[in-house]
């Protein structure tokens, strides 16, 4: 075998989550009353556009979640061995970006290092010069005259490729629809045009994404698009790798806390009495401890655990991954209380409704009432709070990394990038690209998530009152 | 009412006890008293003797929760947990592990924390409400649409960016205010300006958007329509009815954070070098000073409970129909 | 609204002055501390950030000469350097050159100058009857008192030999917990039993009660007369004189200790640990560790004069300009709390701090290397008048192998070759250039330059790692390392027998943005040999714990000299001083009997060819065994503004504040030049505000009109 697949803890959970989402999607498709609000989400231009952006992020994140260890060259008579470095499919796709490291800082699209170095000149004197980069713009014979032209050419080619790609994708979609409805392409196009789908948004977004993607790829083949960091690693690569971290924190945390919040919230609201008191006690107590302290303590505990079991965490990736997982767990512990309280309140209201009272009178079991009547009525609340929490969690990661209790410092994450960018902002001349790259990607993800959450909320809870109070 | 308050206060005791136990457990799972001693004794030339002396001096030479060697009731009382927690309910926090009196320190540091937190809270509330009211006034115009888009965009930016950029532009490039630090008296204004501005700016997005929904909800109600039918001008409707009624959920929602203002802001204070309680807590976490961490958690949770209480009371004040039982 | 507030607050052309306007042209030096000093008690303080304060306040009998190199001890409060007398076991006086084995005890006699007085302090205040005023205070006497300045009366007293003796006794006190008690108990006669005695006494009396050390005599210290005392040491310990220049041996007046021990003082943070009392050039007048600490000129200072001789070149550097003038020059020193170095650096550039180190991030902005390879301040800095001071520090930064480890440790040929291969592969020249911007010297052994025993040039080159090309040391090619690795049984980084890749573990407590790039670099170095390096980072306590248990494989470490003697570095590899089991400072757990034997000889020798020869042997042993990657000796670069007179870094002495001098008028002028507020963004903001309001107003008008219609 050329590689050995590695399933990290978070990988496994991500795929569990993916499976859950797919199952849920199938379930929703089968039920018209559930399908309607989702249709609403996709028919609002903002919802659709943000969903498309999110999809791009998710695909990158998923590619980055398929891990493996490459095989080392086998010598005769020996069993196969694998490297300790854990790579992902994304790493494989971005091999060039990953391995093309310079010596230290270089600006976006630069051809020379950002710092001067003492070099021996041909005439025997040494002088302080900006050395050429090893990879960035290495194809240029004379950077001074060729650089602009090369960049322009690459942008043009990239745009053209992007337009073609978008066109092809649109055609495929049209053809698919035409095939399904057994009409011609023109008819399908007319259908879509008159249909409720905001097709202009689709075209614009698709073109935008395809063009920017292709331009980035075209430029990245010859330059460091977002420059390089202190040890010369490509910032674009780091930013792309950070996507997975952000997604994992935003989604797994919710996955972890959801069972607790549901179980405890519904039990408290449904059974009331001492159960209610006990659960209220638990969440008030947890809630009143400052979150940062809880997180700091948990991160330290985890480090002890790792030190005690060095054989389990045999690769650096396993260690950083475990820390990420732990961070999700502990963020879950600090964030389930809000949803729990909301669910408790809603359940209290629901159980007083006539039909549930009637069901109780008929002797229907509690379990059945909860699963058949209460849970479905809470579904929209859970959904809305999940999508709304997502962006908050992505932002929280950055802050926690600043305090020093975030993800492992060796992990690619926007928090770590911002953290090191603080030092760079104090340099003169300022090294601004790492901060900018982190800002752009983080902003795109969080903005898309926020807009998506908004349209989900509009679709499921048009009055928009309850959730806001919870917020 | 008074019976209710008493009951709520009695209810707070087990919560505080629980908080205390959790803090204690979390801290001592990761930190043995030996670790703490080493941390405080420094790096060079630390002998085993010195460590046991430090522990004896600071009262960490007892068992954590349960004392096997003692008899009777003192099995529970002759422990680190009891010795360190019991006095706290009387607000006696003792000395921090490096020998400074904690209560003294808290008193000194509450001032700078409040000097940031109160303006941020008050001005922030005013700015957010103004923004929200404006959007509501211009509802269904492009101004409203762009206002909401702006809000969503603003809230999609990490708070760290606001701080980093604010410091870079205003303090470093433009020389408007000192970069960091603090001072007492009127001079403090110069140090407070930037952190307060940045904190308010970071909060505008989510705050204004939330208040906007509250006002919109209010504006859809029947009495507003009636008022308008009576021929009241839009301005009067907004200010007389919508604002007044909308303030109820806004204020009751804000009350819960009021007591916590004392705790200060962890991030802002440490970025701007303000010697408040927030940076005190962060430093204590980083230097693993258990005595301070425990005291701050205790105060934090006590204030949180007070906040919940105040919320309940404020509900009865604004809405006579709600009765405390 | 903002503008008037700002203007009224400062009323001058600069808005961003972090200090009160009244201090503007005062003779005040501005500096900072990044962390609240933990101890200001001379018996406890050991770290450099603590020494920065107390060295200005407390005066041990000796000090280092400010300008002379190599570092030379000169008297401070003593009249002259201490006299040493050696005694044999039967009590006979031995000649100075007697062999160390014959010396049973050595006696140091110190005379201090009469007429030295302490800083003002309430503990010295006496009433009309001549009794100490604030002694045996009634329980309510402290009401309304929160600071030392709240006491109405202060006093002073002459410095006597007893104060020094009292401090030595404090080193053994269970209430003080001095970090050097362990070392001193090996040497000072009767010190161990004295500590045991104090411990029993302390246990019998109620906790927190004052332990009157004067009631318990210590055999190893005797008072000869009011100004003379003797210290008896076991055997010969030539390094002891260096300890006499450290604050551990500074005087502490017993009445001050007793003053602070009174009930109620500790609750008000009034303790010797926070409010030092000394005879030095400065005294601590304001101590708010949350904001600032202020040192002021001690009104009772006995006076000292600027040295009038120095090293060659000091005169040209302007260092002798003040020769013979009375010290100190500066009236006040304000230390502000500045936790992070970014604001510190920015404030330095704005002129609000007078001197600064240079972090690697700001290096390019500040320094350029000229054609001769010498560092110079950059043009931008020169335009501001900023000057550069450089010095090789008496410290080292190294990477160690745990010699107890089964893969990299031990004296087997296999492990040694592996270590040697790694020593070649880890390219510290590159490390220095990336992470220290060239501010360091690659190390060939444990002893840094400036300390006796250091060999410069070709003679000092580590033959395991370097080869000489045209007389210049050049790092051996990576092929040499690969060959060694193959000989060690790991051809191409794979175990020759099983084919398993060689995986090594690097333990570190480093975290934060800086650490990441450094750790990435480390992995890159090992990748050259195809060795997989796994970084195990953990928090500080975990890391220390691993070091103590000896479960680490590779680690990074550093050592800062206590005193300028090779013993202080070579003992870091001395077998009986191992970290594991013996809790010593030998972090690599290196244990080589030959080395230990040589160390025992070297320890007692005076600096000279014989000592050098033994040290050379020891270093050769180390280079062969490679228990460390010797790393590098950091160079300290610091910048000073134009208004700060030249100063010479003295890495042994911390009490150099008294030699410094500033020109406040020049500072005031430059500060206002550099900090003119930039106003156009304000105008732009106003315009943007108007631009945003205008369409809103327009819509408003439309609406109102619509209503009216």
Short mmCIF file of C-alpha atoms in Angstrom, two decimals, chain B:
data_model
loop_
_atom_site.label_atom_id
_atom_site.label_comp_id
_atom_site.label_asym_id
_atom_site.label_seq_id
_atom_site.Cartn_x
_atom_site.Cartn_y
_atom_site.Cartn_z
CA UNK B 1 -41.44 39.86 48.21
CA UNK B 2 -39.01 39.75 51.12
CA UNK B 3 -39.75 36.10 51.74
CA UNK B 4 -39.05 35.49 48.08
CA UNK B 5 -35.73 37.29 48.25
CA UNK B 6 -34.69 35.36 51.33
CA UNK B 7 -35.57 32.12 49.66
CA UNK B 8 -33.57 33.04 46.60
CA UNK B 9 -30.57 33.91 48.71
CA UNK B 10 -30.84 30.60 50.54
CA UNK B 11 -31.01 28.95 47.14
CA UNK B 12 -27.77 30.67 46.16
CA UNK B 13 -25.75 28.95 48.87
CA UNK B 14 -25.74 25.46 47.38
CA UNK B 15 -24.87 26.96 44.01
CA UNK B 16 -21.89 28.77 45.47
CA UNK B 17 -20.83 25.61 47.23
CA UNK B 18 -21.11 23.68 43.98
CA UNK B 19 -19.10 26.30 42.11
CA UNK B 20 -16.47 26.13 44.79
CA UNK B 21 -16.23 22.36 44.61
CA UNK B 22 -15.95 22.38 40.84
CA UNK B 23 -13.25 25.04 40.84
CA UNK B 24 -11.41 23.19 43.51
CA UNK B 25 -11.62 19.85 41.72
CA UNK B 26 -10.62 21.30 38.35
CA UNK B 27 -7.68 23.07 39.81
CA UNK B 28 -6.27 20.24 41.83
CA UNK B 29 -6.67 17.65 39.12
CA UNK B 30 -4.08 19.60 37.19
CA UNK B 31 -2.05 21.20 39.92
CA UNK B 32 -0.59 19.32 42.78
CA UNK B 33 0.48 21.55 45.67
CA UNK B 34 4.02 20.57 44.65
CA UNK B 35 3.51 22.15 41.23
CA UNK B 36 2.25 25.31 42.83
CA UNK B 37 5.24 25.50 45.14
CA UNK B 38 7.66 25.07 42.25
CA UNK B 39 5.84 27.66 40.23
CA UNK B 40 6.19 30.20 42.99
CA UNK B 41 9.69 29.34 44.05
CA UNK B 42 11.08 29.95 40.60
CA UNK B 43 13.42 27.93 38.43
CA UNK B 44 16.88 27.99 39.88
CA UNK B 45 18.06 25.83 42.73
CA UNK B 46 14.80 24.65 44.25
CA UNK B 47 15.26 22.04 46.95
CA UNK B 48 12.71 19.52 48.20
CA UNK B 49 12.89 21.13 51.63
CA UNK B 50 11.97 24.50 50.25
CA UNK B 51 8.90 22.99 48.63
CA UNK B 52 7.60 21.36 51.77
CA UNK B 53 8.23 24.58 53.65
CA UNK B 54 6.29 26.57 51.10
CA UNK B 55 3.38 24.16 51.33
CA UNK B 56 3.33 24.30 55.11
CA UNK B 57 3.48 28.06 55.08
CA UNK B 58 0.59 28.40 52.63
CA UNK B 59 -1.54 25.66 54.13
CA UNK B 60 -1.21 23.18 51.31
CA UNK B 61 0.33 20.42 53.40
CA UNK B 62 -3.01 18.86 54.30
CA UNK B 63 -5.05 16.30 52.37
CA UNK B 64 -7.27 17.76 49.68
CA UNK B 65 -10.80 16.78 50.64
CA UNK B 66 -10.74 14.08 53.26
CA UNK B 67 -8.33 13.66 56.13
CA UNK B 68 -7.78 10.03 57.05
CA UNK B 69 -5.51 10.70 59.95
CA UNK B 70 -7.86 13.04 61.79
CA UNK B 71 -10.77 11.96 63.92
CA UNK B 72 -14.46 12.75 63.84
CA UNK B 73 -15.67 15.90 62.26
CA UNK B 74 -12.19 17.22 61.60
CA UNK B 75 -11.81 14.49 58.99
CA UNK B 76 -13.63 16.95 56.82
CA UNK B 77 -12.46 20.22 58.31
CA UNK B 78 -8.73 19.56 58.54
CA UNK B 79 -8.35 19.64 54.77
CA UNK B 80 -7.23 22.11 52.16
CA UNK B 81 -10.74 22.40 50.81
CA UNK B 82 -12.32 23.32 54.10
CA UNK B 83 -9.55 25.58 55.24
CA UNK B 84 -9.54 27.49 51.97
CA UNK B 85 -13.28 27.64 51.21
CA UNK B 86 -15.12 28.11 54.45
CA UNK B 87 -13.89 31.62 55.10
CA UNK B 88 -14.83 32.74 51.65
CA UNK B 89 -18.52 32.93 52.48
CA UNK B 90 -17.59 35.71 54.87
CA UNK B 91 -15.75 37.45 52.01
CA UNK B 92 -12.42 36.66 53.65
CA UNK B 93 -10.27 35.59 50.73
CA UNK B 94 -6.97 35.55 52.57
CA UNK B 95 -3.70 36.14 50.80
CA UNK B 96 -2.82 35.07 47.29
CA UNK B 97 -0.17 32.42 46.96
CA UNK B 98 2.48 35.06 46.50
CA UNK B 99 1.51 36.79 49.68
CA UNK B 100 -0.67 39.75 48.66
CA UNK B 101 -4.03 40.26 50.32
CA UNK B 102 -6.71 39.42 47.75
CA UNK B 103 -9.55 41.52 49.08
CA UNK B 104 -7.28 44.55 49.10
CA UNK B 105 -6.31 43.85 45.52
CA UNK B 106 -9.92 43.42 44.41
CA UNK B 107 -10.88 46.74 45.92
CA UNK B 108 -8.04 48.49 44.14
CA UNK B 109 -8.71 46.84 40.80
CA UNK B 110 -12.48 47.20 40.72
CA UNK B 111 -12.07 50.89 39.91
CA UNK B 112 -10.25 50.55 36.57
CA UNK B 113 -12.54 47.67 35.57
CA UNK B 114 -15.64 49.74 36.19
CA UNK B 115 -14.09 52.72 34.47
CA UNK B 116 -14.11 50.67 31.27
CA UNK B 117 -17.14 48.49 31.76
CA UNK B 118 -19.65 51.16 32.79
CA UNK B 119 -19.07 53.54 29.86
CA UNK B 120 -19.03 50.60 27.47
CA UNK B 121 -22.33 49.41 28.89
CA UNK B 122 -24.12 52.75 29.04
CA UNK B 123 -22.80 54.35 25.86
CA UNK B 124 -23.03 51.02 24.07
CA UNK B 125 -26.69 50.70 25.03
CA UNK B 126 -27.42 54.25 23.87
CA UNK B 127 -25.59 53.84 20.58
CA UNK B 128 -27.20 50.49 19.86
CA UNK B 129 -30.67 51.78 20.61
CA UNK B 130 -30.14 54.86 18.47
CA UNK B 131 -28.89 52.74 15.62
CA UNK B 132 -31.77 50.32 15.97
CA UNK B 133 -34.36 53.09 16.16
CA UNK B 134 -32.93 54.71 13.04
CA UNK B 135 -33.16 51.45 11.15
CA UNK B 136 -36.71 50.98 12.34
CA UNK B 137 -37.60 54.51 11.34
CA UNK B 138 -36.23 53.92 7.87
CA UNK B 139 -37.63 50.40 7.70
CA UNK B 140 -38.37 49.01 4.28
CA UNK B 141 -36.01 51.51 2.65
CA UNK B 142 -32.57 50.76 1.34
CA UNK B 143 -31.13 52.46 4.42
CA UNK B 144 -32.63 49.75 6.61
CA UNK B 145 -31.44 46.98 4.32
CA UNK B 146 -27.90 48.31 4.26
CA UNK B 147 -28.03 48.94 7.96
CA UNK B 148 -28.82 45.29 8.59
CA UNK B 149 -26.16 44.15 6.15
CA UNK B 150 -23.68 46.41 7.91
CA UNK B 151 -24.70 44.95 11.26
CA UNK B 152 -24.24 41.39 10.08
CA UNK B 153 -20.89 42.28 8.54
CA UNK B 154 -19.75 44.02 11.73
CA UNK B 155 -20.71 41.07 13.89
CA UNK B 156 -18.88 38.68 11.57
CA UNK B 157 -15.54 40.26 12.46
CA UNK B 158 -13.65 38.83 15.37
CA UNK B 159 -13.30 41.20 18.29
CA UNK B 160 -9.56 40.78 18.09
CA UNK B 161 -9.49 42.56 14.73
CA UNK B 162 -11.18 45.60 16.21
CA UNK B 163 -8.62 45.75 18.98
CA UNK B 164 -5.58 45.13 16.79
CA UNK B 165 -6.68 47.62 14.15
CA UNK B 166 -7.79 50.21 16.68
CA UNK B 167 -4.45 50.08 18.43
CA UNK B 168 -2.56 50.14 15.18
CA UNK B 169 -4.37 53.08 13.59
CA UNK B 170 -5.41 55.29 16.44
CA UNK B 171 -2.58 54.82 18.86
CA UNK B 172 0.36 53.89 16.69
CA UNK B 173 -0.14 55.75 13.43
CA UNK B 174 -2.18 58.77 14.47
CA UNK B 175 -0.85 59.39 18.01
CA UNK B 176 -4.27 60.25 19.36
CA UNK B 177 -4.03 58.37 22.63
CA UNK B 178 -1.39 56.47 24.64
CA UNK B 179 -0.91 52.92 23.39
CA UNK B 180 -1.59 51.23 26.69
CA UNK B 181 -1.55 51.80 30.39
CA UNK B 182 -3.70 53.49 32.95
CA UNK B 183 -3.72 56.48 35.19
CA UNK B 184 -5.95 57.79 37.91
CA UNK B 185 -8.19 60.83 37.95
CA UNK B 186 -9.19 62.86 34.92
CA UNK B 187 -6.03 61.78 33.16
CA UNK B 188 -7.49 58.29 32.88
CA UNK B 189 -9.82 59.52 30.13
CA UNK B 190 -7.01 59.42 27.61
CA UNK B 191 -6.30 55.80 28.42
CA UNK B 192 -9.95 54.79 28.46
CA UNK B 193 -10.97 56.37 25.19
CA UNK B 194 -9.59 53.71 22.87
CA UNK B 195 -10.64 50.58 24.75
CA UNK B 196 -14.12 52.00 25.28
CA UNK B 197 -14.48 52.99 21.63
CA UNK B 198 -13.23 49.63 20.42
CA UNK B 199 -15.48 47.69 22.78
CA UNK B 200 -18.53 49.68 21.73
CA UNK B 201 -17.64 49.30 18.07
CA UNK B 202 -17.27 45.55 18.45
CA UNK B 203 -20.70 45.31 20.06
CA UNK B 204 -22.70 47.49 17.67
CA UNK B 205 -23.39 44.80 15.08
CA UNK B 206 -25.15 42.26 17.20
CA UNK B 207 -26.65 44.78 19.65
CA UNK B 208 -28.29 47.06 17.10
CA UNK B 209 -29.62 44.14 15.08
CA UNK B 210 -31.18 42.53 18.11
CA UNK B 211 -32.84 45.75 19.29
CA UNK B 212 -34.11 46.33 15.80
CA UNK B 213 -36.05 43.04 15.90
CA UNK B 214 -37.45 43.95 19.29
CA UNK B 215 -38.65 47.32 18.03
CA UNK B 216 -40.05 45.79 14.87
CA UNK B 217 -41.98 43.30 16.97
CA UNK B 218 -43.33 46.17 18.99
CA UNK B 219 -44.25 48.20 15.95
CA UNK B 220 -46.41 45.38 14.61
CA UNK B 221 -48.62 45.43 17.68
CA UNK B 222 -52.15 46.71 17.70
CA UNK B 223 -51.70 49.68 19.98
CA UNK B 224 -49.13 51.17 17.63
CA UNK B 225 -51.54 50.89 14.79
CA UNK B 226 -54.17 52.56 16.94
CA UNK B 227 -51.81 55.34 17.86
CA UNK B 228 -50.98 55.89 14.23
CA UNK B 229 -54.66 55.87 13.32
CA UNK B 230 -55.15 58.61 15.86
CA UNK B 231 -52.89 60.67 13.64
CA UNK B 232 -49.77 60.69 15.76
CA UNK B 233 -46.65 61.50 13.77
CA UNK B 234 -44.18 58.73 13.06
CA UNK B 235 -41.65 60.37 15.35
CA UNK B 236 -44.06 60.46 18.26
CA UNK B 237 -45.09 56.85 17.68
CA UNK B 238 -41.52 55.76 17.72
CA UNK B 239 -40.40 57.66 20.73
CA UNK B 240 -43.54 57.56 22.84
CA UNK B 241 -44.70 54.03 22.31
CA UNK B 242 -42.24 51.83 20.53
CA UNK B 243 -39.17 53.00 22.41
CA UNK B 244 -40.85 52.91 25.80
CA UNK B 245 -42.31 49.45 25.40
CA UNK B 246 -39.30 48.09 23.60
CA UNK B 247 -37.10 49.16 26.48
CA UNK B 248 -38.73 46.60 28.73
CA UNK B 249 -37.17 43.49 27.18
CA UNK B 250 -33.96 45.42 26.51
CA UNK B 251 -33.51 46.57 30.07
CA UNK B 252 -34.54 43.34 31.72
CA UNK B 253 -32.15 41.55 29.41
CA UNK B 254 -29.38 43.96 30.33
CA UNK B 255 -29.90 43.77 34.07
CA UNK B 256 -28.39 40.33 34.34
CA UNK B 257 -25.00 41.59 33.19
CA UNK B 258 -24.99 44.62 35.48
CA UNK B 259 -23.29 43.04 38.48
CA UNK B 260 -20.83 41.26 36.23
CA UNK B 261 -19.50 44.63 35.08
CA UNK B 262 -17.36 44.46 38.20
CA UNK B 263 -15.53 41.50 36.77
CA UNK B 264 -14.14 43.57 33.94
CA UNK B 265 -13.30 42.37 30.48
CA UNK B 266 -10.61 39.75 30.16
CA UNK B 267 -9.47 40.53 26.66
CA UNK B 268 -9.77 44.31 26.54
CA UNK B 269 -8.00 44.79 29.82
CA UNK B 270 -5.07 42.61 28.97
CA UNK B 271 -4.68 44.13 25.49
CA UNK B 272 -4.66 47.69 26.78
CA UNK B 273 -2.73 47.03 29.96
CA UNK B 274 -5.50 48.13 32.27
CA UNK B 275 -4.97 46.96 35.82
CA UNK B 276 -8.51 45.73 36.41
CA UNK B 277 -10.07 42.54 37.63
CA UNK B 278 -10.17 40.97 34.18
CA UNK B 279 -6.44 41.09 33.72
CA UNK B 280 -6.09 40.00 37.34
CA UNK B 281 -7.99 36.82 36.54
CA UNK B 282 -6.04 36.13 33.36
CA UNK B 283 -2.74 36.62 35.13
CA UNK B 284 -3.85 34.33 37.93
CA UNK B 285 -4.79 31.61 35.44
CA UNK B 286 -1.47 31.96 33.70
CA UNK B 287 0.57 31.96 36.89
CA UNK B 288 -1.69 29.27 38.39
CA UNK B 289 -2.41 31.21 41.54
CA UNK B 290 -5.20 29.12 42.96
CA UNK B 291 -6.18 31.50 45.74
CA UNK B 292 -6.96 34.29 43.28
CA UNK B 293 -8.70 32.07 40.76
CA UNK B 294 -10.92 30.66 43.47
CA UNK B 295 -11.77 34.08 44.83
CA UNK B 296 -12.59 35.47 41.39
CA UNK B 297 -14.77 32.51 40.48
CA UNK B 298 -16.56 32.85 43.78
CA UNK B 299 -17.23 36.53 43.26
CA UNK B 300 -18.16 35.96 39.63
CA UNK B 301 -20.77 33.37 40.45
CA UNK B 302 -22.12 35.37 43.37
CA UNK B 303 -22.54 38.37 41.08
CA UNK B 304 -24.20 36.20 38.46
CA UNK B 305 -26.74 35.05 41.02
CA UNK B 306 -27.35 38.64 42.05
CA UNK B 307 -27.90 39.42 38.38
CA UNK B 308 -30.57 36.73 38.09
CA UNK B 309 -32.24 38.12 41.18
CA UNK B 310 -32.19 41.65 39.80
CA UNK B 311 -33.73 40.39 36.57
CA UNK B 312 -36.62 38.85 38.47
CA UNK B 313 -37.15 42.02 40.41
CA UNK B 314 -36.99 44.20 37.35
CA UNK B 315 -39.70 42.07 35.73
CA UNK B 316 -42.07 42.86 38.57
CA UNK B 317 -41.21 46.51 38.40
CA UNK B 318 -41.95 46.94 34.71
CA UNK B 319 -44.84 44.53 34.53
CA UNK B 320 -47.12 44.49 37.59
CA UNK B 321 -48.78 41.33 36.34
CA UNK B 322 -45.70 39.27 37.16
CA UNK B 323 -45.73 38.21 40.78
CA UNK B 324 -42.80 36.77 42.61
CA UNK B 325 -43.80 33.72 44.55
#
